[in-house]
Amino acid sequence: MVETVTNINNAVNGVVWGTFGIALLFIAGIVMTFVNRGFQFTHFAHWIKLTIGAIFKDKKITAHTEKDNKAISQFQSLCTALAATIGTGNIVGVATAIVLGGPGAIFWMWIMAIFGMMTNYSENVLGIYFRRKASNGEWHGGAMYYLKDGLGSYKGCKWIGVVLAVLFSAFCLLASFGIGNMSQVNSIAGNMKSAFNIQVWVTGIALVILSAVVILGGLKRVAAVTEKLVPVMAILYIIGAVIVILAHAKNVPAAFTAIFRGAFSAKSASGGIVGYGIQLAITWGFKRGAFSNEAGLGSSVMVHSSSNVKEPVRQGMWGIFEVFADTIIVCTLTALVVLTSGLTDLETGKMVTENVKSALVGEAFATVFGKAGPMFIAIAILLFAYSTVLGWSHYGTTAWGYLFGDKTSIIYKILFVTIIFFGCTMSLDLAWDLSDTFNGLMMIPNLIGVLALCPVVAKITKNYIDRNIHNKDVEPMISAFKELNHLSEEDSGE
């Protein structure tokens, strides 16, 4: 039975994370960049100013909503989305990309991120535009909503939209137990055991208690925790990584040379068929880039849609920054830590250590921090992976609510928290593989919806630019639904 499941999973995984899936993801990024006229480039200063630049200047960005308002702040939505995306992929994923694809994989990770910015932007624009207000006052949005109400509004596509929305929700629900739960806590338990000799069952009980307190409290409590946890964990990791890179500053130019040379190397570091090196670099760069920032999967849009922002484009710009922060900043720092620490032959791209995954990054940190290096990485993975669990708990709750109704969501939350213990204590090789496949399966219906609705995204973007940059007097495009299209600032919570 296990062998049959494994064979089926391998076949499906080979499609969703093979040439077809990766090409679809890349094409979607290019299309959305084209139809929005390279917004991430042409309006770089604008979205930087209104995202990271506004955190320190505009109190509306960080201000909490009133107790009876179920929406969360723009900053909380960003932190909750980053909680789910800045995870083990930023450490384990980058290390894996370098080991299997060579230093050149990092270049292709950047390329995927640059275009992925606009895929994530488009998802969030559609998420706000097609979101609905639930009976409990919470905003609900995500791929399932713009598939059903957006794609489904096209002539002859009603049932296609409905079916794809259900499929996306089902895949998201399954992925939340795997990539958003068991695989994350399993990494935490394993690292805590190896670094601090803490038994996995002890870690499991502790995580169940901590998670229950937060997750059962609903989205506002999850957001309240992530807005404190994410900045702290990101800043600590960035500081640690920068210290390691500065300690090996003389190797930085060679590291960048290895990245660019490896991206177009005809042969892989291990030799072999001509052209195989480029194929490996592109494949692992794209795969690990997508795994890290989740642009195109339609996951983070579910929390971005709960923001108190009124303008779809305003939240879309947070989507751009999310990918920028996750991949261009955090993943690049991890890559430079590994490449400058002497663990890779920068001339050939070959690894000179047998360590892989988090152990590889831990060894790199150990070149500066000694025995504290692996401990630092164990703590980083604890924070990164735990924050991912919190973020994905909301994604799964949203998918469950769409399929079975919001009133039954407590069942999902209890189940999600319970599974954490088993994730810590079980061997999860097959679970890792299955969750990776379900993660990829989310991407297919989501990208169908994003590509089909690209004219809508382009219109909303042009409308925003005309009003806010060119100061034209045109009717704003706020929502697909007439009753929501003229919300006051107070009603929207903005």
CSV table of C-alpha atoms in Angstrom, one decimal:
chain,number,residue,atom,x,y,z
A,1,MET,CA,0.0,0.0,0.0
A,2,VAL,CA,2.8,2.4,1.0
A,3,GLU,CA,4.7,1.5,-2.1
A,4,THR,CA,1.6,2.2,-4.3
A,5,VAL,CA,1.0,5.6,-2.7
A,6,THR,CA,4.7,6.5,-3.1
A,7,ASN,CA,4.7,5.6,-6.8
A,8,ILE,CA,1.5,7.6,-7.5
A,9,ASN,CA,2.8,10.5,-5.5
A,10,ASN,CA,6.1,10.4,-7.4
A,11,ALA,CA,4.3,10.5,-10.7
A,12,VAL,CA,2.1,13.4,-9.7
A,13,ASN,CA,5.0,15.3,-8.1
A,14,GLY,CA,7.0,14.8,-11.3
A,15,VAL,CA,4.3,16.8,-13.1
A,16,VAL,CA,3.4,19.6,-10.6
A,17,TRP,CA,7.1,20.2,-9.7
A,18,GLY,CA,8.5,19.0,-13.0
A,19,THR,CA,8.9,20.9,-16.3
A,20,PHE,CA,5.2,21.5,-16.7
A,21,GLY,CA,4.6,23.0,-13.2
A,22,ILE,CA,7.8,25.1,-13.1
A,23,ALA,CA,7.2,26.4,-16.7
A,24,LEU,CA,3.6,27.4,-15.8
A,25,LEU,CA,4.8,29.2,-12.7
A,26,PHE,CA,7.5,31.1,-14.6
A,27,ILE,CA,5.2,31.9,-17.5
A,28,ALA,CA,2.6,33.3,-15.1
A,29,GLY,CA,5.2,35.6,-13.6
A,30,ILE,CA,6.2,36.8,-17.0
A,31,VAL,CA,2.6,37.3,-18.2
A,32,MET,CA,1.7,39.3,-15.0
A,33,THR,CA,4.8,41.4,-15.3
A,34,PHE,CA,3.9,42.2,-19.0
A,35,VAL,CA,0.2,43.0,-18.5
A,36,ASN,CA,1.1,45.2,-15.5
A,37,ARG,CA,3.9,46.9,-17.5
A,38,GLY,CA,6.7,45.8,-15.2
A,39,PHE,CA,5.1,47.4,-12.1
A,40,GLN,CA,7.8,45.9,-9.8
A,41,PHE,CA,10.4,47.8,-11.8
A,42,THR,CA,8.7,50.9,-13.1
A,43,HIS,CA,7.2,51.8,-9.7
A,44,PHE,CA,9.9,50.4,-7.4
A,45,ALA,CA,10.2,53.5,-5.3
A,46,HIS,CA,6.4,53.8,-5.0
A,47,TRP,CA,5.9,50.3,-3.6
A,48,ILE,CA,8.9,50.5,-1.4
A,49,LYS,CA,7.6,53.8,0.0
A,50,LEU,CA,4.2,52.4,0.7
A,51,THR,CA,5.3,49.1,2.3
A,52,ILE,CA,8.5,48.9,4.3
A,53,GLY,CA,8.9,52.7,4.1
A,54,ALA,CA,5.5,53.3,5.5
A,55,ILE,CA,5.9,51.1,8.5
A,56,PHE,CA,7.9,53.8,10.3
A,57,LYS,CA,5.9,56.8,9.1
A,58,ASP,CA,2.2,55.8,8.7
A,59,LYS,CA,0.4,54.7,11.9
A,60,LYS,CA,-2.4,53.3,9.8
A,61,ILE,CA,-0.1,50.5,8.6
A,62,THR,CA,0.5,49.1,12.1
A,63,ALA,CA,-2.6,50.3,14.0
A,64,HIS,CA,-4.7,47.5,15.4
A,65,THR,CA,-8.4,47.4,14.5
A,66,GLU,CA,-11.0,47.6,17.2
A,67,LYS,CA,-12.0,44.5,19.1
A,68,ASP,CA,-15.3,44.1,17.2
A,69,ASN,CA,-13.5,44.6,13.9
A,70,LYS,CA,-12.4,41.2,12.6
A,71,ALA,CA,-9.9,42.7,10.1
A,72,ILE,CA,-6.2,42.8,10.8
A,73,SER,CA,-3.7,45.6,10.0
A,74,GLN,CA,-1.6,45.7,6.9
A,75,PHE,CA,1.5,45.1,8.9
A,76,GLN,CA,-0.1,42.1,10.7
A,77,SER,CA,-1.2,40.6,7.4
A,78,LEU,CA,2.4,41.0,6.0
A,79,CYS,CA,3.9,39.4,9.2
A,80,THR,CA,1.4,36.5,9.1
A,81,ALA,CA,2.1,35.9,5.4
A,82,LEU,CA,5.9,36.1,6.0
A,83,ALA,CA,5.4,33.8,9.0
A,84,ALA,CA,4.2,31.2,6.6
A,85,THR,CA,6.8,31.9,3.8
A,86,ILE,CA,10.0,32.6,5.9
A,87,GLY,CA,10.5,29.1,7.1
A,88,THR,CA,12.7,26.1,6.6
A,89,GLY,CA,12.9,26.9,2.9
A,90,ASN,CA,15.1,29.9,3.6
A,91,ILE,CA,17.6,27.6,5.3
A,92,VAL,CA,17.1,24.0,4.2
A,93,GLY,CA,15.7,25.0,0.8
A,94,VAL,CA,18.7,27.2,-0.1
A,95,ALA,CA,21.2,24.7,1.1
A,96,THR,CA,19.5,22.0,-1.0
A,97,ALA,CA,19.5,24.2,-4.1
A,98,ILE,CA,23.3,24.8,-3.7
A,99,VAL,CA,24.1,21.1,-3.1
A,100,LEU,CA,22.0,19.8,-5.9
A,101,GLY,CA,22.0,22.6,-8.4
A,102,GLY,CA,25.3,24.3,-7.6
A,103,PRO,CA,25.9,28.0,-6.9
A,104,GLY,CA,24.2,28.9,-10.1
A,105,ALA,CA,20.8,27.8,-8.7
A,106,ILE,CA,20.8,31.0,-6.6
A,107,PHE,CA,20.8,33.1,-9.8
A,108,TRP,CA,17.7,31.3,-11.1
A,109,MET,CA,16.1,31.6,-7.6
A,110,TRP,CA,16.5,35.4,-8.0
A,111,ILE,CA,14.9,35.2,-11.5
A,112,MET,CA,11.9,33.3,-10.2
A,113,ALA,CA,11.5,35.8,-7.4
A,114,ILE,CA,11.7,38.8,-9.7
A,115,PHE,CA,8.8,37.6,-11.8
A,116,GLY,CA,7.2,35.9,-8.8
A,117,MET,CA,6.7,39.3,-7.3
A,118,MET,CA,4.1,40.1,-9.8
A,119,THR,CA,2.4,36.7,-9.5
A,120,ASN,CA,2.1,37.3,-5.7
A,121,TYR,CA,1.0,40.9,-6.4
A,122,SER,CA,-1.7,39.7,-8.8
A,123,GLU,CA,-3.0,37.1,-6.3
A,124,ASN,CA,-3.4,39.7,-3.6
A,125,VAL,CA,-5.0,42.2,-5.9
A,126,LEU,CA,-7.6,39.6,-6.9
A,127,GLY,CA,-7.9,38.5,-3.3
A,128,ILE,CA,-9.0,41.9,-2.1
A,129,TYR,CA,-11.1,42.6,-5.2
A,130,PHE,CA,-13.1,39.3,-4.9
A,131,ARG,CA,-13.1,38.9,-1.1
A,132,ARG,CA,-16.3,38.5,0.9
A,133,LYS,CA,-17.3,39.4,4.4
A,134,ALA,CA,-18.3,36.3,6.5
A,135,SER,CA,-21.2,36.2,9.0
A,136,ASN,CA,-18.7,36.6,11.9
A,137,GLY,CA,-17.4,39.8,10.4
A,138,GLU,CA,-14.1,38.4,9.1
A,139,TRP,CA,-12.9,39.1,5.5
A,140,HIS,CA,-12.5,35.9,3.5
A,141,GLY,CA,-10.5,35.9,0.4
A,142,GLY,CA,-8.2,33.6,-1.6
A,143,ALA,CA,-7.9,31.7,-4.8
A,144,MET,CA,-11.2,29.8,-4.1
A,145,TYR,CA,-13.1,33.1,-4.2
A,146,TYR,CA,-11.6,34.5,-7.3
A,147,LEU,CA,-11.9,31.2,-9.1
A,148,LYS,CA,-15.6,30.9,-8.2
A,149,ASP,CA,-16.6,34.5,-8.6
A,150,GLY,CA,-14.0,35.7,-11.0
A,151,LEU,CA,-13.2,32.9,-13.5
A,152,GLY,CA,-16.7,31.6,-12.9
A,153,SER,CA,-18.2,34.8,-14.1
A,154,TYR,CA,-16.9,34.2,-17.6
A,155,LYS,CA,-19.4,32.8,-20.1
A,156,GLY,CA,-19.5,29.0,-19.9
A,157,CYS,CA,-17.0,28.9,-17.0
A,158,LYS,CA,-19.4,28.9,-14.0
A,159,TRP,CA,-18.9,25.2,-13.1
A,160,ILE,CA,-15.2,25.3,-14.0
A,161,GLY,CA,-14.7,28.0,-11.5
A,162,VAL,CA,-16.7,26.1,-8.8
A,163,VAL,CA,-14.8,22.9,-9.4
A,164,LEU,CA,-11.3,24.6,-9.4
A,165,ALA,CA,-12.2,26.5,-6.2
A,166,VAL,CA,-13.1,23.2,-4.4
A,167,LEU,CA,-10.0,21.5,-5.7
A,168,PHE,CA,-7.8,24.4,-4.5
A,169,SER,CA,-9.4,24.3,-1.1
A,170,ALA,CA,-9.0,20.6,-0.8
A,171,PHE,CA,-5.3,20.7,-1.8
A,172,CYS,CA,-4.7,23.6,0.6
A,173,LEU,CA,-6.4,21.7,3.4
A,174,LEU,CA,-4.2,18.7,2.9
A,175,ALA,CA,-1.0,20.8,2.4
A,176,SER,CA,-1.7,22.6,5.7
A,177,PHE,CA,-1.3,19.3,7.6
A,178,GLY,CA,1.9,18.4,5.7
A,179,ILE,CA,4.0,21.3,4.6
A,180,GLY,CA,2.3,23.7,7.0
A,181,ASN,CA,2.4,21.4,10.1
A,182,MET,CA,4.1,18.0,10.3
A,183,SER,CA,7.1,18.7,8.1
A,184,GLN,CA,7.8,21.9,10.0
A,185,VAL,CA,7.5,20.6,13.5
A,186,ASN,CA,9.4,17.5,12.5
A,187,SER,CA,12.3,19.8,11.6
A,188,ILE,CA,12.0,21.6,14.9
A,189,ALA,CA,12.0,18.4,16.9
A,190,GLY,CA,15.0,16.9,15.0
A,191,ASN,CA,17.1,20.1,15.4
A,192,MET,CA,16.3,20.5,19.1
A,193,LYS,CA,17.3,16.9,19.6
A,194,SER,CA,20.6,17.2,17.8
A,195,ALA,CA,21.5,20.7,19.1
A,196,PHE,CA,20.2,20.5,22.7
A,197,ASN,CA,19.4,16.8,23.2
A,198,ILE,CA,15.8,17.6,24.0
A,199,GLN,CA,13.6,14.5,23.4
A,200,VAL,CA,11.2,14.8,20.5
A,201,TRP,CA,8.1,14.0,22.6
A,202,VAL,CA,9.0,16.9,25.0
A,203,THR,CA,9.3,19.3,22.0
A,204,GLY,CA,6.0,17.9,20.7
A,205,ILE,CA,4.1,18.5,24.0
A,206,ALA,CA,5.5,22.0,24.3
A,207,LEU,CA,4.5,22.9,20.7
A,208,VAL,CA,1.0,21.5,21.1
A,209,ILE,CA,0.4,23.7,24.2
A,210,LEU,CA,1.9,26.9,22.6
A,211,SER,CA,0.1,26.4,19.3
A,212,ALA,CA,-3.3,25.6,21.0
A,213,VAL,CA,-3.1,28.9,23.0
A,214,VAL,CA,-2.5,30.9,19.8
A,215,ILE,CA,-4.4,29.0,17.0
A,216,LEU,CA,-7.6,28.4,19.0
A,217,GLY,CA,-7.7,32.2,19.6
A,218,GLY,CA,-8.4,32.9,16.0
A,219,LEU,CA,-6.8,35.0,13.3
A,220,LYS,CA,-6.4,38.2,15.4
A,221,ARG,CA,-4.4,36.3,18.0
A,222,VAL,CA,-2.3,34.6,15.4
A,223,ALA,CA,-1.6,38.0,13.8
A,224,ALA,CA,-0.8,39.5,17.2
A,225,VAL,CA,1.9,36.8,17.8
A,226,THR,CA,3.3,36.9,14.3
A,227,GLU,CA,3.7,40.7,14.2
A,228,LYS,CA,6.1,40.3,17.2
A,229,LEU,CA,7.7,37.1,16.2
A,230,VAL,CA,8.5,37.6,12.5
A,231,PRO,CA,10.4,40.9,12.9
A,232,VAL,CA,12.5,39.5,15.8
A,233,MET,CA,13.3,36.3,14.1
A,234,ALA,CA,14.1,37.9,10.7
A,235,ILE,CA,16.3,40.6,12.3
A,236,LEU,CA,18.2,38.1,14.4
A,237,TYR,CA,18.9,35.8,11.5
A,238,ILE,CA,19.9,38.7,9.2
A,239,ILE,CA,22.3,40.0,11.8
A,240,GLY,CA,23.8,36.5,12.3
A,241,ALA,CA,24.1,36.0,8.6
A,242,VAL,CA,25.7,39.4,8.0
A,243,ILE,CA,28.3,38.8,10.7
A,244,VAL,CA,29.3,35.5,9.0
A,245,ILE,CA,29.5,37.1,5.6
A,246,LEU,CA,31.5,40.0,6.9
A,247,ALA,CA,33.9,37.6,8.5
A,248,HIS,CA,34.5,36.1,5.1
A,249,ALA,CA,34.2,39.4,3.2
A,250,LYS,CA,37.1,38.6,0.9
A,251,ASN,CA,35.2,35.6,-0.5
A,252,VAL,CA,32.1,37.6,-1.4
A,253,PRO,CA,33.2,38.7,-5.0
A,254,ALA,CA,34.2,35.1,-5.7
A,255,ALA,CA,30.8,33.9,-4.4
A,256,PHE,CA,28.9,36.2,-6.8
A,257,THR,CA,31.2,35.1,-9.6
A,258,ALA,CA,30.4,31.4,-8.8
A,259,ILE,CA,26.6,32.2,-8.8
A,260,PHE,CA,26.7,33.9,-12.2
A,261,ARG,CA,29.1,31.4,-13.8
A,262,GLY,CA,27.2,28.4,-12.4
A,263,ALA,CA,23.9,29.7,-13.7
A,264,PHE,CA,25.2,29.2,-17.3
A,265,SER,CA,27.7,26.4,-16.8
A,266,ALA,CA,27.3,23.7,-19.5
A,267,LYS,CA,28.3,21.0,-17.0
A,268,SER,CA,27.3,20.4,-13.4
A,269,ALA,CA,29.8,20.4,-10.6
A,270,SER,CA,30.0,16.6,-10.8
A,271,GLY,CA,30.6,16.6,-14.6
A,272,GLY,CA,28.3,14.7,-16.9
A,273,ILE,CA,26.3,15.6,-20.0
A,274,VAL,CA,26.9,19.0,-21.6
A,275,GLY,CA,23.9,21.2,-20.8
A,276,TYR,CA,23.1,19.2,-17.6
A,277,GLY,CA,24.6,21.9,-15.4
A,278,ILE,CA,22.3,24.6,-16.6
A,279,GLN,CA,19.3,22.3,-16.3
A,280,LEU,CA,20.1,21.4,-12.7
A,281,ALA,CA,20.8,25.1,-11.8
A,282,ILE,CA,17.5,26.2,-13.3
A,283,THR,CA,15.4,23.3,-11.9
A,284,TRP,CA,16.7,23.6,-8.3
A,285,GLY,CA,16.7,27.4,-8.4
A,286,PHE,CA,13.1,27.6,-9.6
A,287,LYS,CA,11.9,24.8,-7.3
A,288,ARG,CA,13.5,26.0,-4.1
A,289,GLY,CA,12.6,29.6,-5.0
A,290,ALA,CA,8.9,28.7,-5.4
A,291,PHE,CA,9.0,26.6,-2.2
A,292,SER,CA,10.5,29.5,-0.2
A,293,ASN,CA,8.3,32.4,-1.2
A,294,GLU,CA,5.2,30.5,-2.3
A,295,ALA,CA,4.4,33.0,-5.1
A,296,GLY,CA,1.9,31.3,-7.4
A,297,LEU,CA,0.6,28.9,-4.9
A,298,GLY,CA,-2.2,31.2,-3.8
A,299,SER,CA,-1.5,30.6,-0.1
A,300,SER,CA,-0.6,34.0,1.4
A,301,VAL,CA,-3.4,35.7,-0.4
A,302,MET,CA,-5.8,34.1,2.2
A,303,VAL,CA,-4.3,36.2,5.0
A,304,HIS,CA,-3.6,39.3,2.9
A,305,SER,CA,-7.3,39.3,2.1
A,306,SER,CA,-8.1,39.7,5.8
A,307,SER,CA,-6.3,43.1,5.9
A,308,ASN,CA,-8.1,46.3,6.7
A,309,VAL,CA,-6.8,47.8,3.5
A,310,LYS,CA,-9.3,49.2,1.0
A,311,GLU,CA,-7.3,49.4,-2.2
A,312,PRO,CA,-6.5,46.0,-3.9
A,313,VAL,CA,-3.2,47.4,-5.3
A,314,ARG,CA,-2.1,48.6,-1.9
A,315,GLN,CA,-2.3,45.0,-0.6
A,316,GLY,CA,-0.8,43.8,-3.9
A,317,MET,CA,2.3,45.9,-3.2
A,318,TRP,CA,2.7,44.1,0.2
A,319,GLY,CA,2.8,40.9,-1.9
A,320,ILE,CA,5.7,42.3,-3.9
A,321,PHE,CA,7.6,43.1,-0.8
A,322,GLU,CA,6.8,39.7,0.7
A,323,VAL,CA,8.7,38.0,-2.1
A,324,PHE,CA,11.4,40.6,-2.1
A,325,ALA,CA,12.1,40.1,1.7
A,326,ASP,CA,11.8,36.3,1.6
A,327,THR,CA,14.0,35.5,-1.4
A,328,ILE,CA,16.0,38.5,-2.5
A,329,ILE,CA,17.1,39.3,1.1
A,330,VAL,CA,16.8,36.3,3.4
A,331,CYS,CA,17.6,33.5,0.9
A,332,THR,CA,20.5,35.5,-0.6
A,333,LEU,CA,22.0,35.9,2.8
A,334,THR,CA,21.8,32.2,3.5
A,335,ALA,CA,23.4,31.5,0.1
A,336,LEU,CA,26.3,33.9,0.8
A,337,VAL,CA,26.8,32.4,4.2
A,338,VAL,CA,27.3,29.0,2.7
A,339,LEU,CA,29.3,30.1,-0.4
A,340,THR,CA,31.7,32.4,1.5
A,341,SER,CA,32.5,30.0,4.4
A,342,GLY,CA,34.8,27.7,2.4
A,343,LEU,CA,32.3,24.8,2.2
A,344,THR,CA,32.0,25.1,-1.5
A,345,ASP,CA,34.8,25.1,-4.1
A,346,LEU,CA,33.9,28.4,-5.8
A,347,GLU,CA,35.9,27.5,-8.9
A,348,THR,CA,34.2,24.2,-9.6
A,349,GLY,CA,31.0,24.6,-7.6
A,350,LYS,CA,31.7,21.3,-5.8
A,351,MET,CA,30.8,20.9,-2.1
A,352,VAL,CA,33.8,20.2,0.1
A,353,THR,CA,31.6,19.0,3.0
A,354,GLU,CA,29.2,16.0,3.4
A,355,ASN,CA,26.7,18.0,5.4
A,356,VAL,CA,23.4,18.9,3.7
A,357,LYS,CA,20.3,20.9,4.6
A,358,SER,CA,20.3,22.7,7.9
A,359,ALA,CA,23.5,21.0,9.0
A,360,LEU,CA,25.3,22.7,6.1
A,361,VAL,CA,24.2,26.1,7.1
A,362,GLY,CA,25.0,25.2,10.7
A,363,GLU,CA,28.5,24.3,9.7
A,364,ALA,CA,28.8,27.6,7.9
A,365,PHE,CA,27.8,29.5,11.0
A,366,ALA,CA,30.2,27.4,13.0
A,367,THR,CA,33.1,28.9,11.1
A,368,VAL,CA,32.5,32.2,13.0
A,369,PHE,CA,30.5,31.2,16.0
A,370,GLY,CA,32.0,27.8,16.8
A,371,LYS,CA,29.8,25.3,18.6
A,372,ALA,CA,27.1,28.1,19.0
A,373,GLY,CA,26.7,28.1,15.1
A,374,PRO,CA,24.6,24.9,14.9
A,375,MET,CA,22.6,26.0,18.0
A,376,PHE,CA,21.9,29.3,16.4
A,377,ILE,CA,20.5,27.5,13.3
A,378,ALA,CA,18.5,25.2,15.5
A,379,ILE,CA,16.9,28.2,17.2
A,380,ALA,CA,16.4,29.9,13.8
A,381,ILE,CA,14.6,26.8,12.5
A,382,LEU,CA,12.5,26.7,15.6
A,383,LEU,CA,11.3,30.3,15.1
A,384,PHE,CA,11.0,30.0,11.3
A,385,ALA,CA,9.2,26.7,11.3
A,386,TYR,CA,6.9,27.5,14.2
A,387,SER,CA,5.9,30.8,12.6
A,388,THR,CA,5.1,28.8,9.4
A,389,VAL,CA,2.8,26.6,11.4
A,390,LEU,CA,0.9,29.6,12.7
A,391,GLY,CA,0.6,31.1,9.2
A,392,TRP,CA,-0.6,27.8,7.6
A,393,SER,CA,-3.1,27.2,10.4
A,394,HIS,CA,-5.0,30.2,9.0
A,395,TYR,CA,-4.7,29.0,5.4
A,396,GLY,CA,-6.1,25.6,6.4
A,397,THR,CA,-8.9,27.3,8.5
A,398,THR,CA,-9.9,29.4,5.5
A,399,ALA,CA,-9.9,26.3,3.2
A,400,TRP,CA,-11.9,24.3,5.8
A,401,GLY,CA,-14.4,27.1,6.2
A,402,TYR,CA,-14.9,27.3,2.4
A,403,LEU,CA,-15.6,23.6,2.1
A,404,PHE,CA,-17.5,22.9,5.4
A,405,GLY,CA,-18.6,26.3,6.7
A,406,ASP,CA,-17.0,28.7,9.2
A,407,LYS,CA,-19.0,27.3,12.2
A,408,THR,CA,-17.2,24.0,12.0
A,409,SER,CA,-13.7,25.5,11.8
A,410,ILE,CA,-13.0,24.7,15.5
A,411,ILE,CA,-12.9,21.0,14.4
A,412,TYR,CA,-10.1,21.8,12.0
A,413,LYS,CA,-8.1,23.8,14.6
A,414,ILE,CA,-8.3,21.0,17.2
A,415,LEU,CA,-7.2,18.5,14.6
A,416,PHE,CA,-4.4,20.7,13.4
A,417,VAL,CA,-3.0,21.2,16.9
A,418,THR,CA,-3.3,17.5,17.7
A,419,ILE,CA,-1.3,16.5,14.6
A,420,ILE,CA,1.6,18.7,15.8
A,421,PHE,CA,2.6,16.0,18.4
A,422,PHE,CA,2.6,13.2,15.9
A,423,GLY,CA,4.6,15.4,13.4
A,424,CYS,CA,7.3,15.8,16.1
A,425,THR,CA,7.5,12.1,17.0
A,426,MET,CA,7.0,10.2,13.7
A,427,SER,CA,9.3,9.5,10.7
A,428,LEU,CA,7.9,11.6,8.0
A,429,ASP,CA,9.7,10.8,4.7
A,430,LEU,CA,6.5,10.0,2.8
A,431,ALA,CA,4.6,12.8,4.6
A,432,TRP,CA,7.3,15.3,3.3
A,433,ASP,CA,6.8,14.0,-0.2
A,434,LEU,CA,3.0,14.0,-0.1
A,435,SER,CA,2.9,17.5,1.4
A,436,ASP,CA,5.3,18.8,-1.3
A,437,THR,CA,2.9,17.3,-3.9
A,438,PHE,CA,-0.2,18.9,-2.4
A,439,ASN,CA,1.6,22.2,-2.2
A,440,GLY,CA,2.3,22.0,-5.9
A,441,LEU,CA,-1.3,20.9,-6.7
A,442,MET,CA,-2.6,24.1,-5.1
A,443,MET,CA,-0.6,26.0,-7.7
A,444,ILE,CA,-2.4,24.6,-10.8
A,445,PRO,CA,-5.9,25.8,-10.2
A,446,ASN,CA,-4.6,29.1,-8.7
A,447,LEU,CA,-2.5,29.9,-11.7
A,448,ILE,CA,-5.3,29.0,-14.1
A,449,GLY,CA,-7.4,31.6,-12.2
A,450,VAL,CA,-4.6,34.3,-12.1
A,451,LEU,CA,-3.9,33.9,-15.8
A,452,ALA,CA,-7.5,33.9,-16.8
A,453,LEU,CA,-8.1,37.1,-14.7
A,454,CYS,CA,-5.0,38.9,-15.9
A,455,PRO,CA,-7.1,41.5,-17.8
A,456,VAL,CA,-8.9,42.3,-14.5
A,457,VAL,CA,-5.6,42.7,-12.6
A,458,ALA,CA,-4.3,45.0,-15.4
A,459,LYS,CA,-7.4,47.2,-15.3
A,460,ILE,CA,-7.3,47.5,-11.5
A,461,THR,CA,-3.6,48.4,-11.7
A,462,LYS,CA,-4.1,51.0,-14.4
A,463,ASN,CA,-7.0,52.4,-12.4
A,464,TYR,CA,-4.8,52.8,-9.3
A,465,ILE,CA,-1.9,54.4,-11.2
A,466,ASP,CA,-4.3,56.8,-13.0
A,467,ARG,CA,-5.8,57.9,-9.6
A,468,ASN,CA,-2.8,57.8,-7.3
A,469,ILE,CA,0.2,58.5,-9.5
A,470,HIS,CA,-1.2,60.5,-12.5
A,471,ASN,CA,-3.9,62.2,-10.3
A,472,LYS,CA,-6.7,61.5,-12.8
A,473,ASP,CA,-10.3,61.8,-11.7
A,474,VAL,CA,-11.6,58.3,-12.4
A,475,GLU,CA,-14.0,55.9,-10.6
A,476,PRO,CA,-12.0,53.6,-8.3
A,477,MET,CA,-12.0,49.8,-8.7
A,478,ILE,CA,-12.3,48.5,-5.2
A,479,SER,CA,-14.4,45.4,-5.3
A,480,ALA,CA,-16.1,43.1,-7.8
A,481,PHE,CA,-19.3,43.5,-5.8
A,482,LYS,CA,-21.4,46.7,-6.0
A,483,GLU,CA,-22.3,46.6,-2.4
A,484,LEU,CA,-18.6,46.7,-1.4
A,485,ASN,CA,-17.3,49.0,-4.2
A,486,HIS,CA,-18.0,52.2,-2.3
A,487,LEU,CA,-17.0,51.3,1.2
A,488,SER,CA,-16.1,54.3,3.3
A,489,GLU,CA,-12.7,54.4,5.0
A,490,GLU,CA,-14.3,53.6,8.3
A,491,ASP,CA,-16.3,50.6,6.9
A,492,SER,CA,-13.2,49.1,5.3
A,493,GLY,CA,-11.2,49.5,8.5
A,494,GLU,CA,-8.5,51.4,6.6
